[in-house]
Coordinates of C-alpha atoms and ligand atoms in Angstrom, one line a residue:
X17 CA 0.0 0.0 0.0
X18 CA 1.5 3.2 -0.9
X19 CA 1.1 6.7 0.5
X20 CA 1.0 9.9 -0.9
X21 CA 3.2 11.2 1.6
X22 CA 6.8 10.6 2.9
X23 CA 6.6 8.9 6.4
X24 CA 9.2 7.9 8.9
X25 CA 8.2 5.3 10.4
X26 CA 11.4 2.9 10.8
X27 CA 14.9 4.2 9.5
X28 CA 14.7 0.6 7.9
X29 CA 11.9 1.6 5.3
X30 CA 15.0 3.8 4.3
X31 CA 18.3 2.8 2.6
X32 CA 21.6 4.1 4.0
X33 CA 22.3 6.4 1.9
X34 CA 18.9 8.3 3.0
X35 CA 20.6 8.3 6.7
X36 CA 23.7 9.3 5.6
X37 CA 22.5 12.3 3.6
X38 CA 20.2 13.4 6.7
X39 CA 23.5 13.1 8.9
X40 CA 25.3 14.8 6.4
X41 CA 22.8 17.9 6.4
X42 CA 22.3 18.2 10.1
X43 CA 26.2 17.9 10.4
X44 CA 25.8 21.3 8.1
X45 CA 22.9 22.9 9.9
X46 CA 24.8 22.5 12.9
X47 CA 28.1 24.4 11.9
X48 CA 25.0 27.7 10.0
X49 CA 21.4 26.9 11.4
X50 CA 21.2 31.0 10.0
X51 CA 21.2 29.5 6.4
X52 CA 18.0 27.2 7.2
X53 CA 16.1 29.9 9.0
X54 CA 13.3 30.2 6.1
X55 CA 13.1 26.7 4.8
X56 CA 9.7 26.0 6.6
X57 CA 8.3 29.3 6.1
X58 CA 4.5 28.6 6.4
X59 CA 4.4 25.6 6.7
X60 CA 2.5 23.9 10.2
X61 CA 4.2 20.9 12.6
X62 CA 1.7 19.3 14.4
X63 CA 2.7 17.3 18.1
X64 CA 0.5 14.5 19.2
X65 CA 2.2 13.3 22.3
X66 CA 0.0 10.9 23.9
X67 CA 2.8 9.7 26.4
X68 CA 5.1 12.2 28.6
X69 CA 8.7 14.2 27.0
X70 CA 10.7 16.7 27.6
X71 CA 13.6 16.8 24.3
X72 CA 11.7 14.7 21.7
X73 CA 8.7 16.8 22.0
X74 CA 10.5 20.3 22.5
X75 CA 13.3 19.9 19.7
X76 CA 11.1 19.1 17.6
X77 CA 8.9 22.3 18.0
X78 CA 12.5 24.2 18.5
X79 CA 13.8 22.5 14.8
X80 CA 10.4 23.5 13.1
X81 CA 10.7 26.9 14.7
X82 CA 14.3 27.9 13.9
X83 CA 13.5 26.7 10.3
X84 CA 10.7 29.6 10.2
X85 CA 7.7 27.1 10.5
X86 CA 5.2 26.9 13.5
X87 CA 3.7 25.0 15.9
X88 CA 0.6 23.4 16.9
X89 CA -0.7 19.9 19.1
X90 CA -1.5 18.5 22.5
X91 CA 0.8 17.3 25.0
X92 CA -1.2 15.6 27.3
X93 CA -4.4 13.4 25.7
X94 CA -6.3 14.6 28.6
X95 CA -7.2 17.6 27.0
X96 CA -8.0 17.2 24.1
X97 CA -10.9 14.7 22.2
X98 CA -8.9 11.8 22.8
X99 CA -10.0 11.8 26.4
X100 CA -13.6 11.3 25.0
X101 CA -12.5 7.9 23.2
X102 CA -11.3 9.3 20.1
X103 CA -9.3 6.7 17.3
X104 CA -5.9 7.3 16.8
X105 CA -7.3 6.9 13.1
X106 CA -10.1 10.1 13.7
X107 CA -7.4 12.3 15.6
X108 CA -4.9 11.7 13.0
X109 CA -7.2 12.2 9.7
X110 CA -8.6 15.7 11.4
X111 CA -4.8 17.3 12.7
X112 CA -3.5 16.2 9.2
X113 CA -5.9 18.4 7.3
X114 CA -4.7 21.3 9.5
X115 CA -1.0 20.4 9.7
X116 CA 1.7 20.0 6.9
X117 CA 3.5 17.1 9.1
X118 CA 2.6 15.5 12.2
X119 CA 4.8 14.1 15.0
X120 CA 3.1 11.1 16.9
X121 CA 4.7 9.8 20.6
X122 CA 2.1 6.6 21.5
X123 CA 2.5 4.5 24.3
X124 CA 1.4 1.7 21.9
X125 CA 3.6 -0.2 19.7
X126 CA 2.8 0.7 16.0
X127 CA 0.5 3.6 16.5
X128 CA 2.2 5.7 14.2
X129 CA 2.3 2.9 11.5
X130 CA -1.2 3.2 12.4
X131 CA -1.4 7.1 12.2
X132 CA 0.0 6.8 9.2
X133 CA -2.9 4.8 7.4
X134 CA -5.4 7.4 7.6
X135 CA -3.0 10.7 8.0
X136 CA -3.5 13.3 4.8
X137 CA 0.3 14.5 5.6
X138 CA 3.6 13.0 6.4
X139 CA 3.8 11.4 10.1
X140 CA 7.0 10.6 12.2
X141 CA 7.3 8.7 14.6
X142 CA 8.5 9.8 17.7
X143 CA 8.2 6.4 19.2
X144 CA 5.7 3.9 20.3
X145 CA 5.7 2.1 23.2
X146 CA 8.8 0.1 23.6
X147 CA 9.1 -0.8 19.9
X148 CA 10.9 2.2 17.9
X149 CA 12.4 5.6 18.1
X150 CA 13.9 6.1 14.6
X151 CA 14.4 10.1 14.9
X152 CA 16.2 9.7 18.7
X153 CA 18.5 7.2 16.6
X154 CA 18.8 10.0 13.3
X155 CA 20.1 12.1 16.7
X156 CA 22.6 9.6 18.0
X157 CA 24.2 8.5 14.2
X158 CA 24.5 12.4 14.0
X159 CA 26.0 12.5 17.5
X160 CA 28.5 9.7 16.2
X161 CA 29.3 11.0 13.1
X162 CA 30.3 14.6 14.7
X163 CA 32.1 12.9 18.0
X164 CA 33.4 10.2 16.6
X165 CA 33.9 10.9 13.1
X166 CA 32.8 7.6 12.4
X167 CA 29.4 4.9 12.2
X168 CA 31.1 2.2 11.4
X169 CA 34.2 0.0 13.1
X170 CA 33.0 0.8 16.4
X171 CA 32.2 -1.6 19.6
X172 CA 29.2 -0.6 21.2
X173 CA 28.3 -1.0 24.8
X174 CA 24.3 -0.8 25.2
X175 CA 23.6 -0.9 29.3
X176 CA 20.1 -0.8 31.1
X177 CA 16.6 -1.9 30.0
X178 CA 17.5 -3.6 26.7
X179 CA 13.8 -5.4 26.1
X180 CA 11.8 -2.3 26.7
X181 CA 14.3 1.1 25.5
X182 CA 12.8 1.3 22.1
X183 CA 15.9 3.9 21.6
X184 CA 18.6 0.6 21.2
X185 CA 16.3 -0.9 19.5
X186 CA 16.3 1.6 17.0
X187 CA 20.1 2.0 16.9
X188 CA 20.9 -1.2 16.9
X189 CA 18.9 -1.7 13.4
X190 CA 20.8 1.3 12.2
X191 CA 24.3 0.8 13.5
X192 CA 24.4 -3.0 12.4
X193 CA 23.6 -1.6 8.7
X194 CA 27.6 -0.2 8.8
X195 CA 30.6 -2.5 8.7
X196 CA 32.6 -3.9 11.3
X197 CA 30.3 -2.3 14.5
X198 CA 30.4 -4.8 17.5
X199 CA 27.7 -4.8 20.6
X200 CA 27.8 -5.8 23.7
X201 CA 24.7 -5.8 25.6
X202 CA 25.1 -5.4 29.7
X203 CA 21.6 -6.0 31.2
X204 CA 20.1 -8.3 33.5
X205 CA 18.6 -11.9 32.6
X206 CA 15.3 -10.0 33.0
X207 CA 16.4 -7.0 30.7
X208 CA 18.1 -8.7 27.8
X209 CA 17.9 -7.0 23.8
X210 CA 14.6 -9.1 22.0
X211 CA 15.5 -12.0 20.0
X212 CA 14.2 -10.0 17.2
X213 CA 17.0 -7.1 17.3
X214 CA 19.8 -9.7 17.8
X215 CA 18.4 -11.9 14.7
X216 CA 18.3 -8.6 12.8
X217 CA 21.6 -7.1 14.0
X218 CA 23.2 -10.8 12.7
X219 CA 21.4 -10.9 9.5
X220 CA 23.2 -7.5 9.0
X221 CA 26.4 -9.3 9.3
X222 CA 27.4 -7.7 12.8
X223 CA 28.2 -9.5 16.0
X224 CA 26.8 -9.3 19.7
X225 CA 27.7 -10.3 22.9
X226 CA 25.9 -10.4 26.4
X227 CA 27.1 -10.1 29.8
X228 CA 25.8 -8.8 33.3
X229 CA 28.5 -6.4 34.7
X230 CA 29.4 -3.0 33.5
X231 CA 32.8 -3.6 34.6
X232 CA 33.5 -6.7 32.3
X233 CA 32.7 -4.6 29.2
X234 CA 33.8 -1.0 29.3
X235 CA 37.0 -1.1 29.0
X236 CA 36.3 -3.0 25.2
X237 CA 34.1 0.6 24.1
X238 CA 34.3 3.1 22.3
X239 CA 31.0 3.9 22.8
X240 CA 28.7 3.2 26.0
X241 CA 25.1 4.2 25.4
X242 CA 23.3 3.9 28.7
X243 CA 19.9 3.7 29.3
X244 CA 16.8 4.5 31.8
X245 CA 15.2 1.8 33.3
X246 CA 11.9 1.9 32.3
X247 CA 9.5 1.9 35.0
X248 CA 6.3 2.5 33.3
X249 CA 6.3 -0.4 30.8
X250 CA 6.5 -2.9 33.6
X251 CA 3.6 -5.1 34.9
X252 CA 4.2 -4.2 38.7
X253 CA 5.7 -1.9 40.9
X254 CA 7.8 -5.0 42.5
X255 CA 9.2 -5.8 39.0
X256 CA 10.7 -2.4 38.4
X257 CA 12.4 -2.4 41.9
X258 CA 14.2 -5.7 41.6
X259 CA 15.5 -3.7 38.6
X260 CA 16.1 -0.6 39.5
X261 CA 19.5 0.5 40.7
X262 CA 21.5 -2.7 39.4
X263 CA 23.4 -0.4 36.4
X264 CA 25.1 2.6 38.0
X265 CA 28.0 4.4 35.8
X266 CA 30.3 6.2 38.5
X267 CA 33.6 8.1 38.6
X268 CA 35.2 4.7 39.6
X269 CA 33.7 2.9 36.5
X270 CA 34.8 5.9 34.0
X271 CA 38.3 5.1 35.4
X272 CA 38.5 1.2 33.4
X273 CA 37.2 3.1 30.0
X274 CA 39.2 4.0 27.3
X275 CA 40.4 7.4 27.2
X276 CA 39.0 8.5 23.8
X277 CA 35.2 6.3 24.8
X278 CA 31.9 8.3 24.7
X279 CA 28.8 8.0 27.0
X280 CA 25.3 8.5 25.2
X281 CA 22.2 8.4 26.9
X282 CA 18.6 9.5 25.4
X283 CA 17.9 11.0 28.8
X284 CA 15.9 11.1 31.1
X285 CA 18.6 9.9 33.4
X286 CA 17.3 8.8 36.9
X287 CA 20.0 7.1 38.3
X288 CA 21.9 5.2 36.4
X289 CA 24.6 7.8 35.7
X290 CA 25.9 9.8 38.5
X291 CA 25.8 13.3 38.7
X292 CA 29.8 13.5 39.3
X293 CA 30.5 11.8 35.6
X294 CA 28.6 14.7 34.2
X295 CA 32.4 16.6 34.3
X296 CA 34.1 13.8 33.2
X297 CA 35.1 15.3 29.0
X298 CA 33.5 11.8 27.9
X299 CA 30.1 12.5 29.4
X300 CA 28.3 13.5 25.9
X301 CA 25.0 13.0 26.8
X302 CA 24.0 16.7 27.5
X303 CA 25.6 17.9 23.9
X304 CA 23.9 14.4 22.0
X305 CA 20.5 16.4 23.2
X306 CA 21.8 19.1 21.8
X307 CA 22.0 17.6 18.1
X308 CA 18.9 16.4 18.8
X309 CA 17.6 19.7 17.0
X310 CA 19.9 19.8 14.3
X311 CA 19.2 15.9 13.2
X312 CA 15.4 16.7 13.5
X313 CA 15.7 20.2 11.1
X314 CA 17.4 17.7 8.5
X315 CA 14.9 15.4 9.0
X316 CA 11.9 18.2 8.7
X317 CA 13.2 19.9 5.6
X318 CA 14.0 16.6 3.7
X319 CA 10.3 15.4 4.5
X320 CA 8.8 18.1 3.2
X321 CA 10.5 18.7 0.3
X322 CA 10.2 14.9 -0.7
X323 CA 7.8 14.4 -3.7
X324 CA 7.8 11.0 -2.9
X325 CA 5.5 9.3 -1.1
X326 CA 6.6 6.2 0.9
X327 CA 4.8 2.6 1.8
X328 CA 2.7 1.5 4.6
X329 CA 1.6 -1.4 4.7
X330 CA 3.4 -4.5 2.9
X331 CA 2.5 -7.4 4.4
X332 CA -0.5 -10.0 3.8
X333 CA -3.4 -10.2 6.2
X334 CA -4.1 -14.0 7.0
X335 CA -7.8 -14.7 7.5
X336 CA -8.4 -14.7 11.3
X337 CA -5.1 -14.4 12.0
X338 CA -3.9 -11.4 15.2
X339 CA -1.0 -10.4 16.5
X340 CA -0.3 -12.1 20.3
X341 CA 1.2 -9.0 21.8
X342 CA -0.7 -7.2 24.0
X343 CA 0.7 -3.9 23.6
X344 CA 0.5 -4.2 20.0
X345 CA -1.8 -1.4 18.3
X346 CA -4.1 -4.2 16.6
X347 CA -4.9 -4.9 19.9
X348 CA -6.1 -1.5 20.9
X349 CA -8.0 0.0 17.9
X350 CA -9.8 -3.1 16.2
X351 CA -10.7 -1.3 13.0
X352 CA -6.7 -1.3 11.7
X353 CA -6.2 -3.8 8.9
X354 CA -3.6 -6.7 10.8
X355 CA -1.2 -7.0 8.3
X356 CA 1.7 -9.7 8.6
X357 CA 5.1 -10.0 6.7
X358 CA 5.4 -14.0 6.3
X359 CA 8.9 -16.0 6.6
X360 CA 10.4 -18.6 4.0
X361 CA 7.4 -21.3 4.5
X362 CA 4.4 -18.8 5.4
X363 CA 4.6 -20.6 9.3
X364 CA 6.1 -17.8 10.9
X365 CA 5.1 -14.3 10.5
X366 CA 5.8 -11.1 12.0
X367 CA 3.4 -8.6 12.3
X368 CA 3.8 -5.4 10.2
X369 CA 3.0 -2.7 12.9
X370 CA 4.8 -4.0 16.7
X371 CA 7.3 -7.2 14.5
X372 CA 6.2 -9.4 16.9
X373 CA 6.3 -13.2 15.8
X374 CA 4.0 -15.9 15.8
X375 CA 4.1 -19.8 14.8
X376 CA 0.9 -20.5 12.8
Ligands
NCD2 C1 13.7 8.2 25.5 C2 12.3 7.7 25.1 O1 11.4 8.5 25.3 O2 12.3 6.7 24.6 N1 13.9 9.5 25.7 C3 14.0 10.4 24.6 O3 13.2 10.3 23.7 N2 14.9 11.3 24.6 C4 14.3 7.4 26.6 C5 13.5 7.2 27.9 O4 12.4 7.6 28.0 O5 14.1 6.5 28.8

């Protein structure tokens, strides 16, 4: 099924060479943001933030704003008609007739796949539930690219609440795409990447290990990406605290790391880094927040100046057949066509909006 408009989605729908130019113009905007000032003049950004943010939301509205655009949207579903039961497929056909391009944070896995089905303008996603965050990643390849001067031949360390941080998920997908990247994933039994990413990131011809402690890994990085535990996608309240606290990067750690190693984190911290690292020259997470508004001007301006529309939906739908994840969108608005991409003999398939997998 094809759209009129250009969506993002997935960085995947994209080749590499899409997210290299898009690094390569927010690497530019970055050194004269002056020369982009009109490049939006007119035009309208819409927000539909159905779930809590501070950067994703606001450097967003700052990127279409310094590129002479404005602003309109709702940060909090409470007020507005989505409190009365509204569809995400009503919301998103109504705000897209009074919005040039509209920026959807869900709580749900695949609601801005979703948005995107009825949405008379491009969407982004600005991520859904614990599934995707493709524009955080755009913001982290950019933070590479300008720190690092490089996105591929680089061993990653990925720390925290691998299952539900949606933003490794993301980069994982991206950074396996270059050659010769290496992960290493330091979570608990409890916390470990889906099986999903790891298939993906070794289809893509890159390699992954696992282990528990911080200490056993750092000292291999050149980059350590930490991440928030993430307290509101668990079932219970006891679940998050046997969790909470286990990952702690401190002064003493920072001493086993490489001199030249970066630490990234999408932030909100709570208190898995401490507040003393944030001196330490490595600490990069405070200036990677920064880019954040740069990699989403690039991403803006090349949206709507595609003439190009993009594809939703390309899988199959399978008579009777649903997706088994709860926290899948199908799940939650019944009217969305379930759509499946099917493996070599048809018995496995992976559902098009949240990838989970099924045996049938
Ligand atoms: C992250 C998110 O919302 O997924 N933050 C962000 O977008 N900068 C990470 C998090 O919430 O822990």
């Amino acid at each position: 099924m094809q759209s009129e408009y250009q969506h993002l989605i997935d960085l995947s729908d994209y080749p590499v060479s899409w997210w290299n130019d898009l690094v390569e113009l927010g690497a530019k905007i970055k050194e004269n943001p002056q020369e982009y000032a009109h490049e939006c003049d007119g035009k309208i950004m819409a927000t539909l933030f159905y779930e809590p943010s501070t950067r994703t939301q606001m450097s967003f509205q700052t990127a279409m704003l310094r590129l002479g655009g404005r602003i309109i949207g709702f940060d909090n579903p409470a007020n507005s008609s989505v409190s009365k039961g509204e569809t995400i497929k009503d919301t998103t056909k109504i705000v897209s007739n009074y919005a040039d391009i509209l920026v959807i944070r869900h709580p749900v896995a695949g609601a801005a796949k979703a948005a995107s089905l009825s949405a008379d303008c491009p969407v982004i996603n600005a991520g859904d539930g614990g599934h995707l965050h493709p524009t955080q990643t755009l913001t982290d390849l950019l933070t590479l690219k300008i720190e690092k001067n490089t996105l591929s031949g680089l061993t990653i360390g990925m720390c925290g609440d691998l299952i539900n941080g949606r933003t490794v998920h993301s980069l994982c997908k991206a950074l396996s795409m270059f050659r010769g990247n290496r992960f290493i994933f330091i979570s608990t039994p409890e916390l470990m990447m889906p099986a999903y990413i790891k298939d993906i990131i070794k289809a893509n011809g890159s390699t992954y290990e696992e282990v528990n402690t911080l200490e056993e890994a750092i000292g291999k990085l050149d980059v350590l990406y930490m991440t928030r535990i993430q307290q509101e996608r668990f079932a219970s309240r006891e679940e998050y605290l046997a969790q909470k606290n286990t990952y702690v990067l401190d002064r003493k750690k920072m001493l086993l790391a490489k001199k030249d190693m970066i630490v990234l984190h999408p932030l909100p911290r709570v208190d898995e880094i401490t507040v003393e690292v944030d001196d330490d020259r490595r600490a990069m997470y405070f200036t990677q927040a920064k880019y954040g508004v740069f990699a989403r001007m690039a991403l803006i301006m090349t949206i709507l100046n595609s003439k190009k529309g993009s594809e939703t939906l390309k899988g199959k739908v399978y008579a009777g057949v649903r997706c088994d994840n709860p926290r899948c969108i199908t799940n939650h608005e019944e009217y969305l066509p379930k759509s499946f991409r099917a493996g070599g003999d048809e018995t496995l398939l992976e559902c098009e909006y949240c990838d989970e997998r099924k045996l049938i």
